[in-house]
């Protein structure tokens, strides 16, 4: 399989957000977050693995305040561009969240099912507050009521890869966000 555009990996159609656009938006998101959380907050950034690791790494380094980080394992896609509809969550890595101000740092919100389940699980662990920060939001795809508190970019209903996001575990290491060639998903 060969890519029609020189410089892009096979299976990738076009760059949607380049490195500069992402970096500038992550900086302003971090400023908004720092302004909203007071010094008294015990801010825990909780990242669902694996897609959010790149966004987490960049965002946390822009936050000029004390934070801790924590992880959950979330999976719903397998080797497809369609969610299975039943997101699985493994919470055993997330640590003690009681009394914490939890900010979920997510790569992308699609149907919203993963975050709906995750937010409920965090609340049930006694968090003082729960908010959601996503780099990418596809509001047209939502099937449950879920409004993120911080959104990097609203995007159309394209399957995207790069900057941590994968298709069948590939393309996470691209430094930009790109649209997957629909033929590559067949
Ligand atoms: P949701 O539960 O349908 O909102 O799906 C959320 C998760 O599905 C995200 O955290 C991603 O891991 C994955 N996902 C959704 N859309 C995309 C996409 O366009 N590219 C790559 N992964 C995606
Ligand atoms: Mg994710």
PDB file of C-alpha atoms and ligand atoms in Angstrom:
ATOM      1  CA  UNK A   1       0.000   0.000   0.000  1.00  0.00           C
ATOM      2  CA  UNK A   2       1.467   3.377  -0.941  1.00  0.00           C
ATOM      3  CA  UNK A   3       0.501   6.866   0.211  1.00  0.00           C
ATOM      4  CA  UNK A   4      -0.649   9.338  -2.471  1.00  0.00           C
ATOM      5  CA  UNK A   5       1.039  12.245  -0.654  1.00  0.00           C
ATOM      6  CA  UNK A   6       4.849  12.170  -0.401  1.00  0.00           C
ATOM      7  CA  UNK A   7       6.066  12.397   3.203  1.00  0.00           C
ATOM      8  CA  UNK A   8       2.929  10.946   4.773  1.00  0.00           C
ATOM      9  CA  UNK A   9       2.987   7.325   5.908  1.00  0.00           C
ATOM     10  CA  UNK A  10       0.961   4.767   3.984  1.00  0.00           C
ATOM     11  CA  UNK A  11      -2.648   4.757   5.072  1.00  0.00           C
ATOM     12  CA  UNK A  12      -2.652   8.416   6.114  1.00  0.00           C
ATOM     13  CA  UNK A  13      -4.680  10.772   3.921  1.00  0.00           C
ATOM     14  CA  UNK A  14      -3.887  14.327   5.094  1.00  0.00           C
ATOM     15  CA  UNK A  15      -2.619  16.329   8.051  1.00  0.00           C
ATOM     16  CA  UNK A  16      -5.506  17.832  10.035  1.00  0.00           C
ATOM     17  CA  UNK A  17      -3.581  19.613  12.835  1.00  0.00           C
ATOM     18  CA  UNK A  18       0.128  20.289  12.589  1.00  0.00           C
ATOM     19  CA  UNK A  19       2.644  20.397  15.447  1.00  0.00           C
ATOM     20  CA  UNK A  20       2.514  24.185  15.822  1.00  0.00           C
ATOM     21  CA  UNK A  21      -1.288  24.305  15.991  1.00  0.00           C
ATOM     22  CA  UNK A  22      -1.338  21.587  18.627  1.00  0.00           C
ATOM     23  CA  UNK A  23       1.452  23.156  20.708  1.00  0.00           C
ATOM     24  CA  UNK A  24      -0.208  26.590  20.770  1.00  0.00           C
ATOM     25  CA  UNK A  25      -3.603  25.142  21.729  1.00  0.00           C
ATOM     26  CA  UNK A  26      -2.103  22.966  24.478  1.00  0.00           C
ATOM     27  CA  UNK A  27      -0.465  26.106  25.927  1.00  0.00           C
ATOM     28  CA  UNK A  28      -3.769  28.001  26.081  1.00  0.00           C
ATOM     29  CA  UNK A  29      -5.589  24.982  27.513  1.00  0.00           C
ATOM     30  CA  UNK A  30      -2.974  24.797  30.277  1.00  0.00           C
ATOM     31  CA  UNK A  31      -3.450  28.482  31.058  1.00  0.00           C
ATOM     32  CA  UNK A  32      -7.240  28.004  31.329  1.00  0.00           C
ATOM     33  CA  UNK A  33      -6.780  24.992  33.604  1.00  0.00           C
ATOM     34  CA  UNK A  34      -4.288  26.788  35.877  1.00  0.00           C
ATOM     35  CA  UNK A  35      -6.651  29.754  36.173  1.00  0.00           C
ATOM     36  CA  UNK A  36      -9.604  27.514  37.145  1.00  0.00           C
ATOM     37  CA  UNK A  37      -7.948  25.338  39.808  1.00  0.00           C
ATOM     38  CA  UNK A  38      -7.023  27.188  42.992  1.00  0.00           C
ATOM     39  CA  UNK A  39      -3.912  26.469  45.065  1.00  0.00           C
ATOM     40  CA  UNK A  40      -5.978  24.445  47.532  1.00  0.00           C
ATOM     41  CA  UNK A  41      -7.011  21.901  44.869  1.00  0.00           C
ATOM     42  CA  UNK A  42      -5.357  18.474  44.863  1.00  0.00           C
ATOM     43  CA  UNK A  43      -5.235  18.220  41.082  1.00  0.00           C
ATOM     44  CA  UNK A  44      -4.856  14.720  39.661  1.00  0.00           C
ATOM     45  CA  UNK A  45      -4.532  14.342  35.886  1.00  0.00           C
ATOM     46  CA  UNK A  46      -6.092  10.982  35.044  1.00  0.00           C
ATOM     47  CA  UNK A  47      -5.237   9.714  31.571  1.00  0.00           C
ATOM     48  CA  UNK A  48      -6.978   6.788  29.877  1.00  0.00           C
ATOM     49  CA  UNK A  49      -4.299   4.655  28.195  1.00  0.00           C
ATOM     50  CA  UNK A  50      -3.041   4.516  25.642  1.00  0.00           C
ATOM     51  CA  UNK A  51      -4.176   7.290  23.299  1.00  0.00           C
ATOM     52  CA  UNK A  52      -3.809  10.187  25.738  1.00  0.00           C
ATOM     53  CA  UNK A  53      -0.142   9.714  26.691  1.00  0.00           C
ATOM     54  CA  UNK A  54       1.252  12.257  24.213  1.00  0.00           C
ATOM     55  CA  UNK A  55      -1.339  14.900  25.084  1.00  0.00           C
ATOM     56  CA  UNK A  56      -0.777  14.264  28.812  1.00  0.00           C
ATOM     57  CA  UNK A  57       2.998  14.600  28.449  1.00  0.00           C
ATOM     58  CA  UNK A  58       2.687  17.944  26.667  1.00  0.00           C
ATOM     59  CA  UNK A  59      -0.153  19.355  28.800  1.00  0.00           C
ATOM     60  CA  UNK A  60       1.376  18.488  32.176  1.00  0.00           C
ATOM     61  CA  UNK A  61       4.622  20.270  31.298  1.00  0.00           C
ATOM     62  CA  UNK A  62       2.657  23.456  30.630  1.00  0.00           C
ATOM     63  CA  UNK A  63       0.895  23.367  34.018  1.00  0.00           C
ATOM     64  CA  UNK A  64       2.777  25.674  36.380  1.00  0.00           C
ATOM     65  CA  UNK A  65       1.291  24.254  39.594  1.00  0.00           C
ATOM     66  CA  UNK A  66       1.517  21.043  41.636  1.00  0.00           C
ATOM     67  CA  UNK A  67      -0.165  18.033  40.026  1.00  0.00           C
ATOM     68  CA  UNK A  68       0.001  14.265  40.179  1.00  0.00           C
ATOM     69  CA  UNK A  69      -0.749  11.877  37.334  1.00  0.00           C
ATOM     70  CA  UNK A  70      -2.648   8.640  37.217  1.00  0.00           C
ATOM     71  CA  UNK A  71      -3.791   6.154  34.580  1.00  0.00           C
ATOM     72  CA  UNK A  72      -6.678   3.888  33.684  1.00  0.00           C
ATOM     73  CA  UNK A  73      -6.784   1.387  30.834  1.00  0.00           C
ATOM     74  CA  UNK A  74      -9.699   1.996  28.475  1.00  0.00           C
ATOM     75  CA  UNK A  75     -10.471   0.081  25.317  1.00  0.00           C
ATOM     76  CA  UNK A  76     -13.403  -0.063  22.951  1.00  0.00           C
ATOM     77  CA  UNK A  77     -12.112  -0.033  19.382  1.00  0.00           C
ATOM     78  CA  UNK A  78     -10.013  -3.154  18.814  1.00  0.00           C
ATOM     79  CA  UNK A  79      -8.773  -3.124  15.208  1.00  0.00           C
ATOM     80  CA  UNK A  80     -11.706  -1.148  13.844  1.00  0.00           C
ATOM     81  CA  UNK A  81     -12.720   2.478  13.355  1.00  0.00           C
ATOM     82  CA  UNK A  82     -16.087   1.765  14.980  1.00  0.00           C
ATOM     83  CA  UNK A  83     -16.421   1.528  18.744  1.00  0.00           C
ATOM     84  CA  UNK A  84     -17.596  -1.819  20.069  1.00  0.00           C
ATOM     85  CA  UNK A  85     -20.048   0.184  22.184  1.00  0.00           C
ATOM     86  CA  UNK A  86     -18.896  -1.471  25.401  1.00  0.00           C
ATOM     87  CA  UNK A  87     -15.823   0.362  26.691  1.00  0.00           C
ATOM     88  CA  UNK A  88     -13.782  -1.645  29.162  1.00  0.00           C
ATOM     89  CA  UNK A  89     -12.115   0.138  32.056  1.00  0.00           C
ATOM     90  CA  UNK A  90      -9.358  -1.220  34.259  1.00  0.00           C
ATOM     91  CA  UNK A  91      -9.070   1.068  37.268  1.00  0.00           C
ATOM     92  CA  UNK A  92      -6.429  -0.812  39.283  1.00  0.00           C
ATOM     93  CA  UNK A  93      -3.667   1.688  38.358  1.00  0.00           C
ATOM     94  CA  UNK A  94      -5.598   4.829  39.246  1.00  0.00           C
ATOM     95  CA  UNK A  95      -4.654   4.986  42.944  1.00  0.00           C
ATOM     96  CA  UNK A  96      -6.586   6.753  45.717  1.00  0.00           C
ATOM     97  CA  UNK A  97      -8.876   9.387  44.216  1.00  0.00           C
ATOM     98  CA  UNK A  98     -10.873  10.214  47.360  1.00  0.00           C
ATOM     99  CA  UNK A  99     -10.893  13.964  47.937  1.00  0.00           C
ATOM    100  CA  UNK A 100      -8.967  14.599  44.721  1.00  0.00           C
ATOM    101  CA  UNK A 101      -9.842  17.130  42.042  1.00  0.00           C
ATOM    102  CA  UNK A 102      -9.655  14.829  39.057  1.00  0.00           C
ATOM    103  CA  UNK A 103      -9.122  16.168  35.564  1.00  0.00           C
ATOM    104  CA  UNK A 104      -9.516  13.427  32.980  1.00  0.00           C
ATOM    105  CA  UNK A 105      -7.047  14.083  30.153  1.00  0.00           C
ATOM    106  CA  UNK A 106      -8.431  12.336  27.079  1.00  0.00           C
ATOM    107  CA  UNK A 107      -7.242  12.212  23.476  1.00  0.00           C
ATOM    108  CA  UNK A 108     -10.633  12.282  21.762  1.00  0.00           C
ATOM    109  CA  UNK A 109     -14.321  12.039  22.577  1.00  0.00           C
ATOM    110  CA  UNK A 110     -16.408  10.184  20.043  1.00  0.00           C
ATOM    111  CA  UNK A 111     -19.636   8.528  21.247  1.00  0.00           C
ATOM    112  CA  UNK A 112     -18.854   9.657  24.813  1.00  0.00           C
ATOM    113  CA  UNK A 113     -19.446   6.182  26.259  1.00  0.00           C
ATOM    114  CA  UNK A 114     -15.917   5.715  27.573  1.00  0.00           C
ATOM    115  CA  UNK A 115     -15.911   9.004  29.459  1.00  0.00           C
ATOM    116  CA  UNK A 116     -19.445   8.588  30.759  1.00  0.00           C
ATOM    117  CA  UNK A 117     -18.397   5.318  32.384  1.00  0.00           C
ATOM    118  CA  UNK A 118     -15.077   6.710  33.570  1.00  0.00           C
ATOM    119  CA  UNK A 119     -16.571   9.838  35.163  1.00  0.00           C
ATOM    120  CA  UNK A 120     -19.079   7.657  37.064  1.00  0.00           C
ATOM    121  CA  UNK A 121     -16.262   5.380  38.247  1.00  0.00           C
ATOM    122  CA  UNK A 122     -14.199   8.353  39.459  1.00  0.00           C
ATOM    123  CA  UNK A 123     -17.192   9.814  41.345  1.00  0.00           C
ATOM    124  CA  UNK A 124     -17.822   6.461  43.005  1.00  0.00           C
ATOM    125  CA  UNK A 125     -14.237   6.570  44.313  1.00  0.00           C
ATOM    126  CA  UNK A 126     -14.996   9.730  46.256  1.00  0.00           C
ATOM    127  CA  UNK A 127     -13.330  12.416  44.144  1.00  0.00           C
ATOM    128  CA  UNK A 128     -13.996  15.990  45.298  1.00  0.00           C
ATOM    129  CA  UNK A 129     -14.535  17.091  41.689  1.00  0.00           C
ATOM    130  CA  UNK A 130     -14.336  15.594  38.207  1.00  0.00           C
ATOM    131  CA  UNK A 131     -13.758  17.517  34.998  1.00  0.00           C
ATOM    132  CA  UNK A 132     -12.833  16.453  31.477  1.00  0.00           C
ATOM    133  CA  UNK A 133     -10.196  17.898  29.162  1.00  0.00           C
ATOM    134  CA  UNK A 134      -9.984  16.456  25.651  1.00  0.00           C
ATOM    135  CA  UNK A 135      -7.664  17.404  22.833  1.00  0.00           C
ATOM    136  CA  UNK A 136     -10.218  16.484  20.156  1.00  0.00           C
ATOM    137  CA  UNK A 137     -14.007  16.385  20.209  1.00  0.00           C
ATOM    138  CA  UNK A 138     -16.304  14.897  17.579  1.00  0.00           C
ATOM    139  CA  UNK A 139     -19.657  16.244  18.831  1.00  0.00           C
ATOM    140  CA  UNK A 140     -21.541  14.896  15.780  1.00  0.00           C
ATOM    141  CA  UNK A 141     -20.827  11.344  16.959  1.00  0.00           C
ATOM    142  CA  UNK A 142     -22.115  11.670  20.507  1.00  0.00           C
ATOM    143  CA  UNK A 143     -24.651   9.060  21.669  1.00  0.00           C
ATOM    144  CA  UNK A 144     -24.650   9.921  25.382  1.00  0.00           C
ATOM    145  CA  UNK A 145     -24.856  13.251  27.212  1.00  0.00           C
ATOM    146  CA  UNK A 146     -21.242  14.217  27.875  1.00  0.00           C
ATOM    147  CA  UNK A 147     -19.898  17.774  27.798  1.00  0.00           C
ATOM    148  CA  UNK A 148     -16.150  18.183  28.174  1.00  0.00           C
ATOM    149  CA  UNK A 149     -14.986  21.156  30.274  1.00  0.00           C
ATOM    150  CA  UNK A 150     -11.926  21.872  28.104  1.00  0.00           C
ATOM    151  CA  UNK A 151     -11.723  21.096  24.373  1.00  0.00           C
ATOM    152  CA  UNK A 152      -8.633  21.542  22.220  1.00  0.00           C
ATOM    153  CA  UNK A 153     -10.302  21.265  18.820  1.00  0.00           C
ATOM    154  CA  UNK A 154     -13.751  20.290  17.582  1.00  0.00           C
ATOM    155  CA  UNK A 155     -13.348  18.109  14.498  1.00  0.00           C
ATOM    156  CA  UNK A 156     -15.600  16.524  11.863  1.00  0.00           C
ATOM    157  CA  UNK A 157     -16.525  12.864  11.741  1.00  0.00           C
ATOM    158  CA  UNK A 158     -13.227  11.590  10.333  1.00  0.00           C
ATOM    159  CA  UNK A 159     -11.151   8.821  11.882  1.00  0.00           C
ATOM    160  CA  UNK A 160      -7.902  10.461  12.967  1.00  0.00           C
ATOM    161  CA  UNK A 161      -4.492   9.132  13.977  1.00  0.00           C
ATOM    162  CA  UNK A 162      -1.233  10.503  15.344  1.00  0.00           C
ATOM    163  CA  UNK A 163      -0.240  12.449  18.474  1.00  0.00           C
ATOM    164  CA  UNK A 164      -1.043   9.302  20.490  1.00  0.00           C
ATOM    165  CA  UNK A 165      -4.113   8.203  18.525  1.00  0.00           C
ATOM    166  CA  UNK A 166      -3.989   4.887  16.716  1.00  0.00           C
ATOM    167  CA  UNK A 167      -5.630   2.712  14.144  1.00  0.00           C
ATOM    168  CA  UNK A 168      -4.938  -0.946  15.014  1.00  0.00           C
ATOM    169  CA  UNK A 169      -2.056   0.303  17.263  1.00  0.00           C
ATOM    170  CA  UNK A 170      -0.323   2.093  14.354  1.00  0.00           C
ATOM    171  CA  UNK A 171       0.498   5.793  13.842  1.00  0.00           C
ATOM    172  CA  UNK A 172       0.581   6.830  17.545  1.00  0.00           C
ATOM    173  CA  UNK A 173       4.081   8.276  17.042  1.00  0.00           C
ATOM    174  CA  UNK A 174       3.169  10.804  14.342  1.00  0.00           C
ATOM    175  CA  UNK A 175       3.824  14.302  15.770  1.00  0.00           C
ATOM    176  CA  UNK A 176       0.675  15.698  14.090  1.00  0.00           C
ATOM    177  CA  UNK A 177      -3.008  14.672  13.903  1.00  0.00           C
ATOM    178  CA  UNK A 178      -3.924  13.211  10.514  1.00  0.00           C
ATOM    179  CA  UNK A 179      -7.005  11.766   8.831  1.00  0.00           C
ATOM    180  CA  UNK A 180      -6.793   8.040   8.163  1.00  0.00           C
ATOM    181  CA  UNK A 181      -7.315   7.052   4.551  1.00  0.00           C
ATOM    182  CA  UNK A 182     -10.764   5.346   4.607  1.00  0.00           C
ATOM    183  CA  UNK A 183      -9.364   2.627   2.306  1.00  0.00           C
ATOM    184  CA  UNK A 184      -6.795   1.750   4.990  1.00  0.00           C
ATOM    185  CA  UNK A 185      -9.583   0.968   7.444  1.00  0.00           C
ATOM    186  CA  UNK A 186     -11.223  -1.650   5.205  1.00  0.00           C
TER     187      UNK A 186
HETATM  188  P1  LIG B   1     -15.935   6.901  22.782  1.00  0.00           P
HETATM  189  O1  LIG B   1     -16.169   6.031  23.977  1.00  0.00           O
HETATM  190  O2  LIG B   1     -16.768   6.463  21.608  1.00  0.00           O
HETATM  191  O3  LIG B   1     -16.111   8.377  23.056  1.00  0.00           O
HETATM  192  O4  LIG B   1     -14.473   6.629  22.280  1.00  0.00           O
HETATM  193  C1  LIG B   1     -13.405   7.177  22.895  1.00  0.00           C
HETATM  194  C2  LIG B   1     -12.117   6.490  22.543  1.00  0.00           C
HETATM  195  O5  LIG B   1     -12.148   5.853  21.258  1.00  0.00           O
HETATM  196  C3  LIG B   1     -11.035   7.519  22.441  1.00  0.00           C
HETATM  197  O6  LIG B   1     -10.457   7.778  23.686  1.00  0.00           O
HETATM  198  C4  LIG B   1     -10.077   6.890  21.470  1.00  0.00           C
HETATM  199  O7  LIG B   1      -9.186   6.043  22.150  1.00  0.00           O
HETATM  200  C5  LIG B   1     -10.966   6.104  20.544  1.00  0.00           C
HETATM  201  N1  LIG B   1     -11.281   6.893  19.333  1.00  0.00           N
HETATM  202  C6  LIG B   1     -12.424   7.562  19.041  1.00  0.00           C
HETATM  203  N2  LIG B   1     -12.346   8.193  17.857  1.00  0.00           N
HETATM  204  C7  LIG B   1     -11.104   7.948  17.397  1.00  0.00           C
HETATM  205  C8  LIG B   1     -10.386   8.362  16.205  1.00  0.00           C
HETATM  206  O8  LIG B   1     -10.857   9.093  15.315  1.00  0.00           O
HETATM  207  N3  LIG B   1      -9.106   7.902  16.093  1.00  0.00           N
HETATM  208  C9  LIG B   1      -8.514   7.101  17.024  1.00  0.00           C
HETATM  209  N4  LIG B   1      -9.138   6.703  18.158  1.00  0.00           N
HETATM  210  C10 LIG B   1     -10.422   7.130  18.331  1.00  0.00           C
HETATM  211 MG1  LIG B   2      -8.708   7.445  24.520  1.00  0.00          MG
END
